[in-house]
Amino acid sequence: QVQLVESGGGLVQTGGSLRLSCVASGSIFSIKAMGWYRQAPGKERELVAIVTRGGTTDYADSVKGRFTISGDNAKKTVYLQMNSLKPEDTAIYYCNFRTWVTDYWGQGTQVTVSS
Protein backbone atom coordinates (compact mmCIF):
# COMPACT_ATOMS: atom_id res chain seq x y z
CA GLN A 1 0.00 0.00 0.00
CA VAL A 2 1.35 3.39 -0.99
CA GLN A 3 1.52 6.17 1.57
CA LEU A 4 2.77 9.72 1.14
CA VAL A 5 3.78 11.51 4.31
CA GLU A 6 4.38 15.25 4.40
CA SER A 7 6.30 17.14 7.05
CA GLY A 8 7.71 20.60 7.65
CA GLY A 9 4.58 22.68 7.93
CA GLY A 10 3.98 25.10 10.76
CA LEU A 11 3.48 28.69 11.81
CA VAL A 12 5.82 31.36 10.48
CA GLN A 13 5.84 35.14 10.27
CA THR A 14 5.55 37.07 7.04
CA GLY A 15 8.86 36.95 5.22
CA GLY A 16 9.90 33.71 6.85
CA SER A 17 10.78 30.37 5.30
CA LEU A 18 9.67 26.77 5.56
CA ARG A 19 10.78 23.58 3.85
CA LEU A 20 8.20 20.91 3.18
CA SER A 21 9.16 17.29 2.64
CA CYS A 22 7.18 14.38 1.29
CA VAL A 23 8.33 10.80 1.22
CA ALA A 24 6.45 7.87 -0.25
CA SER A 25 6.45 4.33 1.07
CA GLY A 26 5.30 1.29 -0.81
CA SER A 27 5.67 0.39 -4.45
CA ILE A 28 5.21 3.23 -6.92
CA PHE A 29 6.16 2.57 -10.50
CA SER A 30 6.80 4.96 -13.34
CA ILE A 31 6.49 8.29 -11.59
CA LYS A 32 5.71 10.93 -14.20
CA ALA A 33 5.81 13.92 -11.92
CA MET A 34 5.82 15.00 -8.31
CA GLY A 35 4.10 18.12 -7.12
CA TRP A 36 2.74 20.25 -4.35
CA TYR A 37 -0.79 21.56 -4.18
CA ARG A 38 -2.50 23.71 -1.59
CA GLN A 39 -6.00 24.45 -0.44
CA ALA A 40 -6.96 27.50 1.56
CA PRO A 41 -10.26 27.71 3.48
CA GLY A 42 -13.16 28.26 1.13
CA LYS A 43 -11.01 27.83 -1.96
CA GLU A 44 -10.33 25.05 -4.41
CA ARG A 45 -7.14 23.03 -4.34
CA GLU A 46 -4.54 24.60 -6.62
CA LEU A 47 -1.22 23.57 -8.07
CA VAL A 48 1.75 25.24 -6.39
CA ALA A 49 4.71 23.57 -8.07
CA ILE A 50 5.52 20.47 -10.07
CA VAL A 51 8.66 18.68 -11.17
CA THR A 52 8.61 16.10 -13.94
CA ARG A 53 10.61 12.92 -14.18
CA GLY A 54 12.90 14.72 -16.57
CA GLY A 55 13.52 17.56 -14.14
CA THR A 56 11.32 20.20 -15.69
CA THR A 57 9.68 22.45 -13.12
CA ASP A 58 6.66 24.69 -13.21
CA TYR A 59 5.20 27.04 -10.65
CA ALA A 60 2.03 28.95 -9.95
CA ASP A 61 2.53 32.59 -10.82
CA SER A 62 1.87 33.55 -7.22
CA VAL A 63 4.92 31.65 -5.94
CA LYS A 64 7.43 32.12 -8.74
CA GLY A 65 10.72 33.44 -7.45
CA ARG A 66 9.86 32.50 -3.86
CA PHE A 67 9.31 28.72 -3.89
CA THR A 68 11.59 26.00 -5.21
CA ILE A 69 10.59 22.40 -5.82
CA SER A 70 13.04 19.53 -5.99
CA GLY A 71 12.59 15.82 -6.14
CA ASP A 72 14.31 12.47 -6.26
CA ASN A 73 12.36 9.80 -8.11
CA ALA A 74 14.62 7.00 -6.92
CA LYS A 75 14.15 8.02 -3.29
CA LYS A 76 10.46 8.82 -3.85
CA THR A 77 10.93 12.16 -2.15
CA VAL A 78 9.89 15.67 -3.05
CA TYR A 79 10.67 18.95 -1.32
CA LEU A 80 9.27 22.45 -1.43
CA GLN A 81 11.47 25.29 -0.21
CA MET A 82 9.27 28.27 0.56
CA ASN A 83 10.87 31.67 1.10
CA SER A 84 9.46 35.16 1.57
CA LEU A 85 6.20 33.71 2.81
CA LYS A 86 3.07 35.82 2.74
CA PRO A 87 -0.22 35.52 4.65
CA GLU A 88 -1.90 34.49 1.40
CA ASP A 89 0.31 31.39 1.34
CA THR A 90 -1.62 30.08 4.34
CA ALA A 91 -3.19 26.75 3.38
CA ILE A 92 -2.99 23.01 3.74
CA TYR A 93 -0.24 21.76 1.45
CA TYR A 94 -0.54 18.35 -0.19
CA CYS A 95 2.11 16.43 -2.06
CA ASN A 96 1.18 14.46 -5.14
CA PHE A 97 2.90 11.69 -7.08
CA ARG A 98 1.55 11.15 -10.56
CA THR A 99 2.11 7.88 -12.40
CA TRP A 100 0.82 6.58 -15.71
CA VAL A 101 -1.96 4.78 -13.84
CA THR A 102 -3.05 6.96 -10.95
CA ASP A 103 -2.31 9.82 -8.60
CA TYR A 104 -1.22 9.44 -5.00
CA TRP A 105 -1.84 12.10 -2.37
CA GLY A 106 -0.48 12.86 1.05
CA GLN A 107 -2.65 13.73 4.01
CA GLY A 108 -1.62 17.39 3.98
CA THR A 109 0.42 19.65 6.22
CA GLN A 110 -0.76 23.01 7.51
CA VAL A 111 1.21 26.14 6.68
CA THR A 112 0.17 29.31 8.46
CA VAL A 113 1.80 32.66 7.78
CA SER A 114 1.06 35.39 10.29
CA SER A 115 1.02 39.05 9.35
Tab-separated table of N, CA and C in Angstrom:
chain	number	residue	atom	x	y	z
A	1	GLN	N	0.851	-1.187	0.000
A	1	GLN	CA	0.000	0.000	0.000
A	1	GLN	C	0.888	1.238	0.000
A	2	VAL	N	0.557	2.174	-0.857
A	2	VAL	CA	1.351	3.389	-0.993
A	2	VAL	C	0.873	4.441	0.001
A	3	GLN	N	1.823	5.053	0.670
A	3	GLN	CA	1.515	6.170	1.565
A	3	GLN	C	2.488	7.305	1.298
A	4	LEU	N	1.957	8.523	1.259
A	4	LEU	CA	2.768	9.721	1.142
A	4	LEU	C	2.652	10.484	2.458
A	5	VAL	N	3.777	10.824	3.025
A	5	VAL	CA	3.775	11.514	4.315
A	5	VAL	C	4.508	12.829	4.181
A	6	GLU	N	3.776	13.922	4.445
A	6	GLU	CA	4.377	15.253	4.398
A	6	GLU	C	4.866	15.665	5.784
A	7	SER	N	5.827	16.548	5.810
A	7	SER	CA	6.302	17.139	7.051
A	7	SER	C	6.881	18.514	6.750
A	8	GLY	N	7.061	19.303	7.808
A	8	GLY	CA	7.713	20.597	7.648
A	8	GLY	C	6.797	21.791	7.731
A	9	GLY	N	5.501	21.556	7.811
A	9	GLY	CA	4.585	22.682	7.933
A	9	GLY	C	4.670	23.309	9.308
A	10	GLY	N	3.980	24.438	9.473
A	10	GLY	CA	3.985	25.097	10.759
A	10	GLY	C	3.551	26.535	10.657
A	11	LEU	N	3.826	27.278	11.728
A	11	LEU	CA	3.478	28.689	11.809
A	11	LEU	C	4.741	29.521	11.626
A	12	VAL	N	4.661	30.512	10.749
A	12	VAL	CA	5.820	31.362	10.480
A	12	VAL	C	5.337	32.784	10.241
A	13	GLN	N	6.196	33.752	10.509
A	13	GLN	CA	5.841	35.144	10.268
A	13	GLN	C	6.040	35.509	8.809
A	14	THR	N	5.369	36.561	8.398
A	14	THR	CA	5.547	37.070	7.044
A	14	THR	C	7.026	37.306	6.761
A	15	GLY	N	7.460	36.828	5.599
A	15	GLY	CA	8.862	36.953	5.221
A	15	GLY	C	9.714	35.775	5.617
A	16	GLY	N	9.160	34.879	6.391
A	16	GLY	CA	9.901	33.711	6.846
A	16	GLY	C	9.961	32.606	5.808
A	17	SER	N	10.580	31.505	6.208
A	17	SER	CA	10.781	30.372	5.303
A	17	SER	C	10.362	29.066	5.975
A	18	LEU	N	9.948	28.134	5.137
A	18	LEU	CA	9.668	26.768	5.558
A	18	LEU	C	10.105	25.827	4.449
A	19	ARG	N	10.429	24.616	4.841
A	19	ARG	CA	10.776	23.583	3.855
A	19	ARG	C	9.885	22.374	4.103
A	20	LEU	N	9.081	22.064	3.103
A	20	LEU	CA	8.202	20.907	3.180
A	20	LEU	C	8.890	19.701	2.561
A	21	SER	N	8.636	18.548	3.162
A	21	SER	CA	9.162	17.293	2.640
A	21	SER	C	8.023	16.310	2.479
A	22	CYS	N	8.169	15.440	1.513
A	22	CYS	CA	7.177	14.384	1.290
A	22	CYS	C	7.920	13.128	0.859
A	23	VAL	N	7.694	12.064	1.567
A	23	VAL	CA	8.332	10.796	1.223
A	23	VAL	C	7.255	9.743	1.054
A	24	ALA	N	7.415	8.920	0.041
A	24	ALA	CA	6.452	7.875	-0.247
A	24	ALA	C	6.988	6.522	0.193
A	25	SER	N	6.100	5.719	0.740
A	25	SER	CA	6.452	4.335	1.065
A	25	SER	C	5.563	3.419	0.244
A	26	GLY	N	6.035	2.211	0.031
A	26	GLY	CA	5.297	1.288	-0.815
A	26	GLY	C	5.792	1.337	-2.245
A	27	SER	N	5.216	0.524	-3.066
A	27	SER	CA	5.667	0.392	-4.447
A	27	SER	C	4.956	1.390	-5.349
A	28	ILE	N	5.732	2.286	-5.926
A	28	ILE	CA	5.210	3.229	-6.923
A	28	ILE	C	6.067	3.073	-8.165
A	29	PHE	N	5.423	2.793	-9.277
A	29	PHE	CA	6.159	2.566	-10.505
A	29	PHE	C	5.902	3.688	-11.494
A	30	SER	N	6.914	4.008	-12.233
A	30	SER	CA	6.802	4.961	-13.345
A	30	SER	C	6.212	6.296	-12.909
A	31	ILE	N	6.920	6.957	-12.010
A	31	ILE	CA	6.487	8.288	-11.594
A	31	ILE	C	6.696	9.259	-12.752
A	32	LYS	N	5.628	9.932	-13.143
A	32	LYS	CA	5.715	10.931	-14.204
A	32	LYS	C	6.118	12.290	-13.656
A	33	ALA	N	5.555	12.599	-12.504
A	33	ALA	CA	5.805	13.917	-11.924
A	33	ALA	C	5.487	13.884	-10.440
A	34	MET	N	6.113	14.814	-9.726
A	34	MET	CA	5.820	15.003	-8.310
A	34	MET	C	5.479	16.475	-8.112
A	35	GLY	N	4.514	16.729	-7.259
A	35	GLY	CA	4.098	18.118	-7.118
A	35	GLY	C	3.564	18.444	-5.750
A	36	TRP	N	3.360	19.725	-5.558
A	36	TRP	CA	2.740	20.247	-4.354
A	36	TRP	C	1.514	21.062	-4.741
A	37	TYR	N	0.448	20.823	-4.017
A	37	TYR	CA	-0.793	21.557	-4.184
A	37	TYR	C	-1.152	22.179	-2.836
A	38	ARG	N	-2.044	23.139	-2.858
A	38	ARG	CA	-2.497	23.714	-1.588
A	38	ARG	C	-3.974	24.064	-1.678
A	39	GLN	N	-4.587	24.088	-0.511
A	39	GLN	CA	-5.998	24.447	-0.440
A	39	GLN	C	-6.215	25.343	0.770
A	40	ALA	N	-6.645	26.549	0.500
A	40	ALA	CA	-6.964	27.500	1.559
A	40	ALA	C	-8.450	27.374	1.909
A	41	PRO	N	-8.845	27.800	3.086
A	41	PRO	CA	-10.261	27.706	3.481
A	41	PRO	C	-11.175	28.404	2.480
A	42	GLY	N	-12.200	27.695	2.050
A	42	GLY	CA	-13.164	28.265	1.132
A	42	GLY	C	-12.714	28.336	-0.316
A	43	LYS	N	-11.537	27.790	-0.601
A	43	LYS	CA	-11.014	27.833	-1.964
A	43	LYS	C	-10.759	26.435	-2.485
A	44	GLU	N	-10.623	26.330	-3.797
A	44	GLU	CA	-10.329	25.048	-4.410
A	44	GLU	C	-8.840	24.727	-4.286
A	45	ARG	N	-8.538	23.443	-4.358
A	45	ARG	CA	-7.140	23.032	-4.341
A	45	ARG	C	-6.466	23.538	-5.619
A	46	GLU	N	-5.252	24.066	-5.471
A	46	GLU	CA	-4.540	24.604	-6.621
A	46	GLU	C	-3.119	24.065	-6.671
A	47	LEU	N	-2.600	23.996	-7.879
A	47	LEU	CA	-1.218	23.570	-8.066
A	47	LEU	C	-0.278	24.676	-7.605
A	48	VAL	N	0.724	24.299	-6.823
A	48	VAL	CA	1.749	25.241	-6.387
A	48	VAL	C	3.012	25.072	-7.234
A	49	ALA	N	3.477	23.830	-7.339
A	49	ALA	CA	4.707	23.570	-8.074
A	49	ALA	C	4.734	22.110	-8.475
A	50	ILE	N	5.424	21.834	-9.585
A	50	ILE	CA	5.519	20.472	-10.070
A	50	ILE	C	6.898	20.256	-10.683
A	51	VAL	N	7.408	19.055	-10.529
A	51	VAL	CA	8.664	18.682	-11.167
A	51	VAL	C	8.442	17.353	-11.882
A	52	THR	N	8.807	17.311	-13.152
A	52	THR	CA	8.609	16.098	-13.935
A	52	THR	C	9.757	15.130	-13.741
A	53	ARG	N	9.561	13.932	-14.256
A	53	ARG	CA	10.605	12.918	-14.178
A	53	ARG	C	11.895	13.405	-14.834
A	54	GLY	N	11.736	14.201	-15.847
A	54	GLY	CA	12.904	14.717	-16.566
A	54	GLY	C	13.530	15.934	-15.923
A	55	GLY	N	12.927	16.430	-14.844
A	55	GLY	CA	13.518	17.558	-14.135
A	55	GLY	C	12.925	18.910	-14.475
A	56	THR	N	11.959	18.936	-15.356
A	56	THR	CA	11.318	20.200	-15.689
A	56	THR	C	10.417	20.642	-14.539
A	57	THR	N	10.498	21.915	-14.207
A	57	THR	CA	9.675	22.449	-13.123
A	57	THR	C	8.704	23.494	-13.629
A	58	ASP	N	7.631	23.656	-12.901
A	58	ASP	CA	6.657	24.692	-13.212
A	58	ASP	C	6.048	25.155	-11.897
A	59	TYR	N	5.690	26.441	-11.871
A	59	TYR	CA	5.195	27.040	-10.647
A	59	TYR	C	3.946	27.876	-10.906
A	60	ALA	N	3.120	27.986	-9.895
A	60	ALA	CA	2.033	28.945	-9.954
A	60	ALA	C	2.641	30.343	-9.989
A	61	ASP	N	2.003	31.230	-10.707
A	61	ASP	CA	2.533	32.592	-10.819
A	61	ASP	C	2.717	33.236	-9.450
A	62	SER	N	1.851	32.902	-8.524
A	62	SER	CA	1.874	33.546	-7.218
A	62	SER	C	3.082	33.164	-6.375
A	63	VAL	N	3.777	32.087	-6.755
A	63	VAL	CA	4.919	31.646	-5.944
A	63	VAL	C	6.236	31.702	-6.702
A	64	LYS	N	6.205	32.064	-7.952
A	64	LYS	CA	7.433	32.122	-8.743
A	64	LYS	C	8.433	33.085	-8.114
A	65	GLY	N	9.672	32.625	-8.043
A	65	GLY	CA	10.717	33.439	-7.449
A	65	GLY	C	10.822	33.307	-5.947
A	66	ARG	N	9.841	32.666	-5.320
A	66	ARG	CA	9.861	32.497	-3.860
A	66	ARG	C	9.961	31.028	-3.450
A	67	PHE	N	9.342	30.148	-4.215
A	67	PHE	CA	9.306	28.722	-3.887
A	67	PHE	C	10.191	27.948	-4.865
A	68	THR	N	10.785	26.871	-4.367
A	68	THR	CA	11.588	26.000	-5.208
A	68	THR	C	11.237	24.556	-4.914
A	69	ILE	N	10.897	23.814	-5.957
A	69	ILE	CA	10.587	22.396	-5.819
A	69	ILE	C	11.779	21.572	-6.268
A	70	SER	N	12.007	20.475	-5.578
A	70	SER	CA	13.044	19.528	-5.987
A	70	SER	C	12.566	18.136	-5.633
A	71	GLY	N	13.044	17.177	-6.383
A	71	GLY	CA	12.591	15.821	-6.139
A	71	GLY	C	13.613	14.789	-6.523
A	72	ASP	N	13.444	13.610	-5.977
A	72	ASP	CA	14.313	12.472	-6.262
A	72	ASP	C	13.407	11.278	-6.503
A	73	ASN	N	13.258	10.914	-7.784
A	73	ASN	CA	12.360	9.800	-8.109
A	73	ASN	C	12.808	8.502	-7.456
A	74	ALA	N	14.103	8.254	-7.469
A	74	ALA	CA	14.619	7.004	-6.919
A	74	ALA	C	14.327	6.893	-5.428
A	75	LYS	N	14.411	8.014	-4.732
A	75	LYS	CA	14.150	8.021	-3.294
A	75	LYS	C	12.690	8.298	-2.975
A	76	LYS	N	11.884	8.545	-4.022
A	76	LYS	CA	10.457	8.819	-3.849
A	76	LYS	C	10.247	9.938	-2.837
A	77	THR	N	10.976	11.021	-3.062
A	77	THR	CA	10.935	12.159	-2.153
A	77	THR	C	10.820	13.446	-2.949
A	78	VAL	N	10.022	14.361	-2.437
A	78	VAL	CA	9.892	15.672	-3.054
A	78	VAL	C	9.903	16.727	-1.961
A	79	TYR	N	10.530	17.861	-2.279
A	79	TYR	CA	10.669	18.948	-1.323
A	79	TYR	C	10.074	20.228	-1.912
A	80	LEU	N	9.698	21.124	-1.013
A	80	LEU	CA	9.271	22.455	-1.434
A	80	LEU	C	9.890	23.463	-0.479
A	81	GLN	N	10.853	24.223	-0.993
A	81	GLN	CA	11.466	25.291	-0.212
A	81	GLN	C	10.644	26.548	-0.430
A	82	MET	N	10.128	27.099	0.646
A	82	MET	CA	9.265	28.274	0.560
A	82	MET	C	9.925	29.439	1.287
A	83	ASN	N	10.247	30.480	0.548
A	83	ASN	CA	10.867	31.672	1.095
A	83	ASN	C	9.941	32.873	0.927
A	84	SER	N	10.237	33.921	1.664
A	84	SER	CA	9.458	35.165	1.574
A	84	SER	C	7.961	34.881	1.667
A	85	LEU	N	7.602	34.119	2.657
A	85	LEU	CA	6.205	33.706	2.805
A	85	LEU	C	5.297	34.881	3.109
A	86	LYS	N	4.080	34.780	2.580
A	86	LYS	CA	3.073	35.816	2.741
A	86	LYS	C	1.830	35.222	3.404
A	87	PRO	N	1.009	36.053	4.035
A	87	PRO	CA	-0.216	35.517	4.648
A	87	PRO	C	-1.087	34.755	3.657
A	88	GLU	N	-1.078	35.176	2.394
A	88	GLU	CA	-1.902	34.490	1.395
A	88	GLU	C	-1.364	33.109	1.024
A	89	ASP	N	-0.205	32.745	1.527
A	89	ASP	CA	0.309	31.387	1.341
A	89	ASP	C	-0.268	30.421	2.371
A	90	THR	N	-1.014	30.931	3.324
A	90	THR	CA	-1.619	30.081	4.343
A	90	THR	C	-2.583	29.094	3.705
A	91	ALA	N	-2.376	27.803	3.976
A	91	ALA	CA	-3.193	26.751	3.380
A	91	ALA	C	-2.722	25.398	3.904
A	92	ILE	N	-3.474	24.381	3.553
A	92	ILE	CA	-2.989	23.011	3.737
A	92	ILE	C	-2.276	22.629	2.453
A	93	TYR	N	-1.064	22.142	2.595
A	93	TYR	CA	-0.242	21.763	1.452
A	93	TYR	C	-0.225	20.246	1.318
A	94	TYR	N	-0.481	19.783	0.096
A	94	TYR	CA	-0.542	18.354	-0.191
A	94	TYR	C	0.524	17.998	-1.227
A	95	CYS	N	1.215	16.900	-1.011
A	95	CYS	CA	2.106	16.431	-2.060
A	95	CYS	C	1.359	15.422	-2.928
A	96	ASN	N	1.834	15.309	-4.143
A	96	ASN	CA	1.184	14.461	-5.141
A	96	ASN	C	2.239	13.756	-5.967
A	97	PHE	N	2.068	12.473	-6.166
A	97	PHE	CA	2.900	11.691	-7.081
A	97	PHE	C	1.991	11.209	-8.210
A	98	ARG	N	2.365	11.535	-9.409
A	98	ARG	CA	1.552	11.146	-10.560
A	98	ARG	C	2.274	10.047	-11.345
A	99	THR	N	1.559	8.953	-11.576
A	99	THR	CA	2.106	7.882	-12.404
A	99	THR	C	1.255	7.755	-13.661
A	100	TRP	N	1.593	6.793	-14.489
A	100	TRP	CA	0.816	6.577	-15.705
A	100	TRP	C	-0.556	5.984	-15.401
A	101	VAL	N	-0.720	5.488	-14.188
A	101	VAL	CA	-1.957	4.781	-13.838
A	101	VAL	C	-2.845	5.613	-12.926
A	102	THR	N	-2.233	6.273	-11.948
A	102	THR	CA	-3.052	6.961	-10.953
A	102	THR	C	-2.259	8.064	-10.276
A	103	ASP	N	-2.937	8.797	-9.435
A	103	ASP	CA	-2.314	9.822	-8.603
A	103	ASP	C	-2.337	9.357	-7.144
A	104	TYR	N	-1.278	9.697	-6.429
A	104	TYR	CA	-1.220	9.442	-5.002
A	104	TYR	C	-1.121	10.785	-4.286
A	105	TRP	N	-1.802	10.857	-3.134
A	105	TRP	CA	-1.843	12.104	-2.366
A	105	TRP	C	-1.420	11.879	-0.924
A	106	GLY	N	-0.763	12.873	-0.363
A	106	GLY	CA	-0.476	12.857	1.052
A	106	GLY	C	-1.676	13.371	1.827
A	107	GLN	N	-1.529	13.352	3.143
A	107	GLN	CA	-2.651	13.734	4.007
A	107	GLN	C	-2.709	15.242	4.226
A	108	GLY	N	-1.646	15.933	3.861
A	108	GLY	CA	-1.621	17.386	3.984
A	108	GLY	C	-0.876	17.860	5.215
A	109	THR	N	-0.253	19.019	5.087
A	109	THR	CA	0.417	19.652	6.217
A	109	THR	C	0.043	21.131	6.224
A	110	GLN	N	-0.281	21.641	7.392
A	110	GLN	CA	-0.761	23.011	7.511
A	110	GLN	C	0.402	23.995	7.506
A	111	VAL	N	0.271	25.015	6.690
A	111	VAL	CA	1.210	26.139	6.682
A	111	VAL	C	0.413	27.393	7.016
A	112	THR	N	0.837	28.091	8.049
A	112	THR	CA	0.169	29.311	8.462
A	112	THR	C	1.189	30.438	8.525
A	113	VAL	N	0.900	31.510	7.812
A	113	VAL	CA	1.801	32.661	7.776
A	113	VAL	C	1.095	33.828	8.462
A	114	SER	N	1.670	34.293	9.541
A	114	SER	CA	1.057	35.386	10.292
A	114	SER	C	1.552	36.733	9.772
A	115	SER	N	0.663	37.705	9.842
A	115	SER	CA	1.015	39.049	9.351
A	115	SER	C	1.607	39.910	10.449
